[in-house]
Amino acid sequence: MQHLTIVDHPLVQHKLSIMRQKDVSTAGFRRLLREISLLLAYEITRELELTSTRIETPLCEMDAPMLEGKKLALISILRAGNGLLDGILELIPGARVGFVGLYRDPETLKPVEYYCKVPRELDARMTIVVDPMLATGNSSVAAINMLKERGAKNLRFLCLLAAPEGVARMREAHADVPIFTAALDERLDDHGYIVPGLGDAGDRMFGTK
Ligand code: URA
């Protein structure tokens, strides 16, 4: 599988363009994020394995395809990851859910773990890490390190926007983790924001600031 997949479906691109606009309301931003997350989740789960199960329709018996193996694990990087998580859970309600919390040490500027609660048996689950903005890549790399330490092997990373710097950092640290995004933007600014981007995803989805 390729390392970076840009989901260029017209609905995704249209909704993303609306979200980028600075005067979209918090409610509008949240609704669009939920809608896009369903479309992104559809794409990222394309390779899930199927097995055949005998079922009975009102007319006859048949061998029908059903998902194989353990339930997926969805891991949200706090706090903005939760905006993507909600939509994905509508599509995959049986998924197991975990949370990773990281803050940036003001002196070293390195991500420090403050919370980690993840589903059991990660080694047997497709594990999808969600965070809307892949900017420097520092927190994504740190979160994936934590998940690998806890056994995760079959990982994917899902974001709404990615910066080239973040993609490069992920490729360097975790070449085995495919990234799915709605767009690859131009660059990071001096404050680590994605340009042209959409601003602070957490603030926009939660109405803070
Ligand atoms: N986090 C955000 O919310 N926005 C960016 O542009 C970069 C990181």
Short mmCIF file of C-alpha atoms and ligand atoms in Angstrom, two decimals:
data_model
loop_
_atom_site.label_atom_id
_atom_site.label_comp_id
_atom_site.label_asym_id
_atom_site.label_seq_id
_atom_site.Cartn_x
_atom_site.Cartn_y
_atom_site.Cartn_z
CA MET A 1 0.00 0.00 0.00
CA GLN A 2 1.27 3.50 -0.80
CA HIS A 3 2.50 5.64 2.10
CA LEU A 4 0.28 8.64 1.33
CA THR A 5 -3.25 8.45 -0.04
CA ILE A 6 -5.08 11.68 -0.86
CA VAL A 7 -8.80 11.04 -0.88
CA ASP A 8 -9.74 13.20 -3.84
CA HIS A 9 -13.43 12.32 -3.96
CA PRO A 10 -15.36 15.44 -5.09
CA LEU A 11 -17.61 15.40 -2.02
CA VAL A 12 -14.58 15.35 0.28
CA GLN A 13 -12.91 18.18 -1.62
CA HIS A 14 -16.05 20.32 -1.68
CA LYS A 15 -16.74 19.89 2.03
CA LEU A 16 -13.11 20.59 2.89
CA SER A 17 -13.15 23.84 0.92
CA ILE A 18 -16.17 25.00 2.91
CA MET A 19 -14.47 24.05 6.19
CA ARG A 20 -11.37 26.04 5.31
CA GLN A 21 -13.34 29.28 5.10
CA LYS A 22 -12.77 31.39 8.18
CA ASP A 23 -16.39 32.45 8.67
CA VAL A 24 -17.90 28.95 8.87
CA SER A 25 -19.72 28.54 12.20
CA THR A 26 -18.64 26.06 14.86
CA ALA A 27 -21.78 24.02 14.19
CA GLY A 28 -21.13 24.06 10.45
CA PHE A 29 -17.48 23.09 10.89
CA ARG A 30 -18.43 20.19 13.16
CA ARG A 31 -21.13 18.93 10.81
CA LEU A 32 -18.77 19.00 7.81
CA LEU A 33 -16.03 17.27 9.78
CA ARG A 34 -18.44 14.50 10.71
CA GLU A 35 -19.54 14.11 7.09
CA ILE A 36 -15.96 14.06 5.77
CA SER A 37 -14.87 11.59 8.42
CA LEU A 38 -17.46 9.10 7.14
CA LEU A 39 -16.07 9.40 3.62
CA LEU A 40 -12.45 9.12 4.81
CA ALA A 41 -13.32 6.11 6.97
CA TYR A 42 -14.90 4.43 3.94
CA GLU A 43 -11.61 4.83 2.06
CA ILE A 44 -9.25 3.82 4.86
CA THR A 45 -11.14 0.58 5.57
CA ARG A 46 -11.16 -0.53 1.93
CA GLU A 47 -8.59 -3.26 2.63
CA LEU A 48 -10.35 -4.87 5.58
CA GLU A 49 -10.48 -8.63 5.21
CA LEU A 50 -13.78 -10.38 4.57
CA THR A 51 -14.87 -13.88 5.40
CA SER A 52 -17.84 -15.86 4.18
CA THR A 53 -20.70 -16.58 6.56
CA ARG A 54 -23.78 -18.69 5.96
CA ILE A 55 -26.92 -16.57 6.35
CA GLU A 56 -30.60 -16.98 5.57
CA THR A 57 -32.43 -14.37 3.52
CA PRO A 58 -36.26 -14.46 3.34
CA LEU A 59 -35.82 -16.50 0.15
CA CYS A 60 -32.92 -18.90 0.69
CA GLU A 61 -29.57 -19.52 2.33
CA MET A 62 -26.41 -17.94 0.95
CA ASP A 63 -22.74 -17.46 1.73
CA ALA A 64 -22.43 -13.76 2.53
CA PRO A 65 -19.32 -11.62 3.07
CA MET A 66 -18.74 -10.33 6.61
CA LEU A 67 -15.77 -8.60 8.21
CA GLU A 68 -13.14 -10.99 9.47
CA GLY A 69 -11.11 -10.85 12.64
CA LYS A 70 -11.14 -8.65 15.69
CA LYS A 71 -12.94 -5.33 15.84
CA LEU A 72 -10.95 -2.32 14.66
CA ALA A 73 -9.24 -0.02 17.13
CA LEU A 74 -9.70 3.73 16.64
CA ILE A 75 -7.20 5.86 18.52
CA SER A 76 -7.89 9.56 18.91
CA ILE A 77 -5.05 11.96 19.59
CA LEU A 78 -6.56 14.42 22.07
CA ARG A 79 -8.26 16.70 21.67
CA ALA A 80 -8.85 17.40 18.00
CA GLY A 81 -8.86 13.70 17.08
CA ASN A 82 -12.25 13.41 18.76
CA GLY A 83 -13.86 15.42 15.96
CA LEU A 84 -12.88 12.77 13.42
CA LEU A 85 -13.62 9.92 15.79
CA ASP A 86 -17.33 10.71 16.22
CA GLY A 87 -18.08 10.40 12.51
CA ILE A 88 -16.06 7.22 12.06
CA LEU A 89 -17.88 5.60 14.97
CA GLU A 90 -21.18 6.16 13.18
CA LEU A 91 -19.86 4.06 10.31
CA ILE A 92 -18.08 1.46 12.48
CA PRO A 93 -20.08 1.43 15.72
CA GLY A 94 -18.46 -1.76 17.00
CA ALA A 95 -14.92 -0.35 16.86
CA ARG A 96 -12.89 -0.27 20.05
CA VAL A 97 -11.69 3.20 21.02
CA GLY A 98 -8.55 4.50 22.65
CA PHE A 99 -7.18 7.94 23.52
CA VAL A 100 -3.67 9.34 23.54
CA GLY A 101 -2.91 12.67 25.21
CA LEU A 102 0.33 14.52 24.51
CA TYR A 103 1.54 18.00 25.35
CA ARG A 104 4.57 19.84 24.05
CA ASP A 105 7.31 20.39 26.61
CA PRO A 106 7.96 24.16 26.46
CA GLU A 107 11.72 23.69 26.85
CA THR A 108 12.53 20.68 24.71
CA LEU A 109 9.52 21.21 22.39
CA LYS A 110 9.18 17.40 22.41
CA PRO A 111 5.79 15.71 22.90
CA VAL A 112 5.25 14.31 26.41
CA GLU A 113 2.61 11.67 27.18
CA TYR A 114 -0.02 12.61 29.78
CA TYR A 115 -2.70 10.04 28.96
CA CYS A 116 -2.89 6.70 27.22
CA LYS A 117 -5.78 4.28 27.39
CA VAL A 118 -6.08 1.86 24.49
CA PRO A 119 -8.03 -1.32 23.69
CA ARG A 120 -6.58 -4.73 24.51
CA GLU A 121 -5.07 -7.04 21.87
CA LEU A 122 -3.93 -4.23 19.57
CA ASP A 123 -1.66 -6.76 17.87
CA ALA A 124 -4.74 -8.46 16.39
CA ARG A 125 -6.63 -5.32 15.26
CA MET A 126 -6.35 -2.86 12.44
CA THR A 127 -5.53 0.29 14.39
CA ILE A 128 -6.50 3.65 12.93
CA VAL A 129 -4.97 6.71 14.55
CA VAL A 130 -6.97 9.89 14.00
CA ASP A 131 -5.88 13.52 14.23
CA PRO A 132 -7.25 16.13 11.80
CA MET A 133 -3.96 18.00 11.27
CA LEU A 134 -0.66 16.31 10.39
CA ALA A 135 1.58 19.35 10.89
CA THR A 136 5.13 18.78 12.23
CA GLY A 137 4.33 15.09 12.71
CA ASN A 138 5.84 15.11 16.21
CA SER A 139 2.68 14.11 18.05
CA SER A 140 1.66 11.52 15.43
CA VAL A 141 5.09 9.91 15.56
CA ALA A 142 5.02 9.88 19.38
CA ALA A 143 1.47 8.45 19.47
CA ILE A 144 2.40 5.69 17.02
CA ASN A 145 5.53 4.89 19.08
CA MET A 146 3.27 4.45 22.10
CA LEU A 147 0.88 2.19 20.19
CA LYS A 148 3.67 0.05 18.76
CA GLU A 149 5.08 -0.36 22.30
CA ARG A 150 1.62 -1.66 23.25
CA GLY A 151 1.62 -4.20 20.43
CA ALA A 152 -0.07 -2.46 17.48
CA LYS A 153 1.23 -3.80 14.17
CA ASN A 154 -1.35 -3.04 11.52
CA LEU A 155 -1.61 0.74 11.76
CA ARG A 156 -3.09 3.49 9.60
CA PHE A 157 -3.05 7.25 10.19
CA LEU A 158 -6.06 9.35 9.21
CA CYS A 159 -6.08 13.14 8.99
CA LEU A 160 -7.98 15.86 7.23
CA LEU A 161 -4.99 17.97 6.18
CA ALA A 162 -1.31 17.13 5.97
CA ALA A 163 1.79 19.31 5.58
CA PRO A 164 4.76 17.97 3.57
CA GLU A 165 6.92 18.31 6.71
CA GLY A 166 4.60 16.01 8.70
CA VAL A 167 4.37 13.44 5.93
CA ALA A 168 8.19 13.36 5.65
CA ARG A 169 8.58 12.98 9.42
CA MET A 170 6.10 10.10 9.47
CA ARG A 171 7.78 8.41 6.52
CA GLU A 172 11.13 8.66 8.31
CA ALA A 173 9.84 7.28 11.62
CA HIS A 174 7.00 4.98 10.55
CA ALA A 175 7.28 4.06 6.88
CA ASP A 176 5.03 1.08 7.60
CA VAL A 177 2.05 3.29 8.55
CA PRO A 178 0.01 4.46 5.56
CA ILE A 179 -1.41 7.98 5.80
CA PHE A 180 -4.84 8.92 4.48
CA THR A 181 -5.72 12.59 4.10
CA ALA A 182 -8.16 14.82 2.24
CA ALA A 183 -5.40 17.22 1.14
CA LEU A 184 -1.66 17.78 1.16
CA ASP A 185 -1.17 21.51 1.75
CA GLU A 186 1.83 23.69 0.89
CA ARG A 187 3.86 24.09 4.08
CA LEU A 188 3.99 24.97 7.78
CA ASP A 189 4.25 28.56 8.97
CA ASP A 190 6.64 29.72 11.73
CA HIS A 191 4.11 28.73 14.40
CA GLY A 192 3.65 25.22 13.06
CA TYR A 193 0.29 25.94 11.42
CA ILE A 194 -0.55 24.33 8.10
CA VAL A 195 -0.77 26.84 5.20
CA PRO A 196 -3.24 27.47 3.64
CA GLY A 197 -4.83 25.11 6.17
CA LEU A 198 -7.94 25.88 8.17
CA GLY A 199 -6.53 27.31 11.40
CA ASP A 200 -6.63 25.55 14.75
CA ALA A 201 -8.82 22.49 14.19
CA GLY A 202 -9.54 22.01 17.91
CA ASP A 203 -10.61 25.63 18.37
CA ARG A 204 -12.79 25.52 15.29
CA MET A 205 -14.57 22.29 16.20
CA PHE A 206 -15.05 23.07 19.89
CA GLY A 207 -15.64 26.83 19.59
CA THR A 208 -12.77 27.75 21.89
CA LYS A 209 -10.71 30.93 21.45
N1 URA B 1 -2.88 21.99 14.45
C1 URA B 1 -3.96 22.69 14.00
O1 URA B 1 -5.02 22.65 14.61
N2 URA B 1 -3.82 23.45 12.90
C2 URA B 1 -2.68 23.50 12.19
O2 URA B 1 -2.63 24.19 11.18
C3 URA B 1 -1.58 22.76 12.67
C4 URA B 1 -1.69 22.01 13.79
#
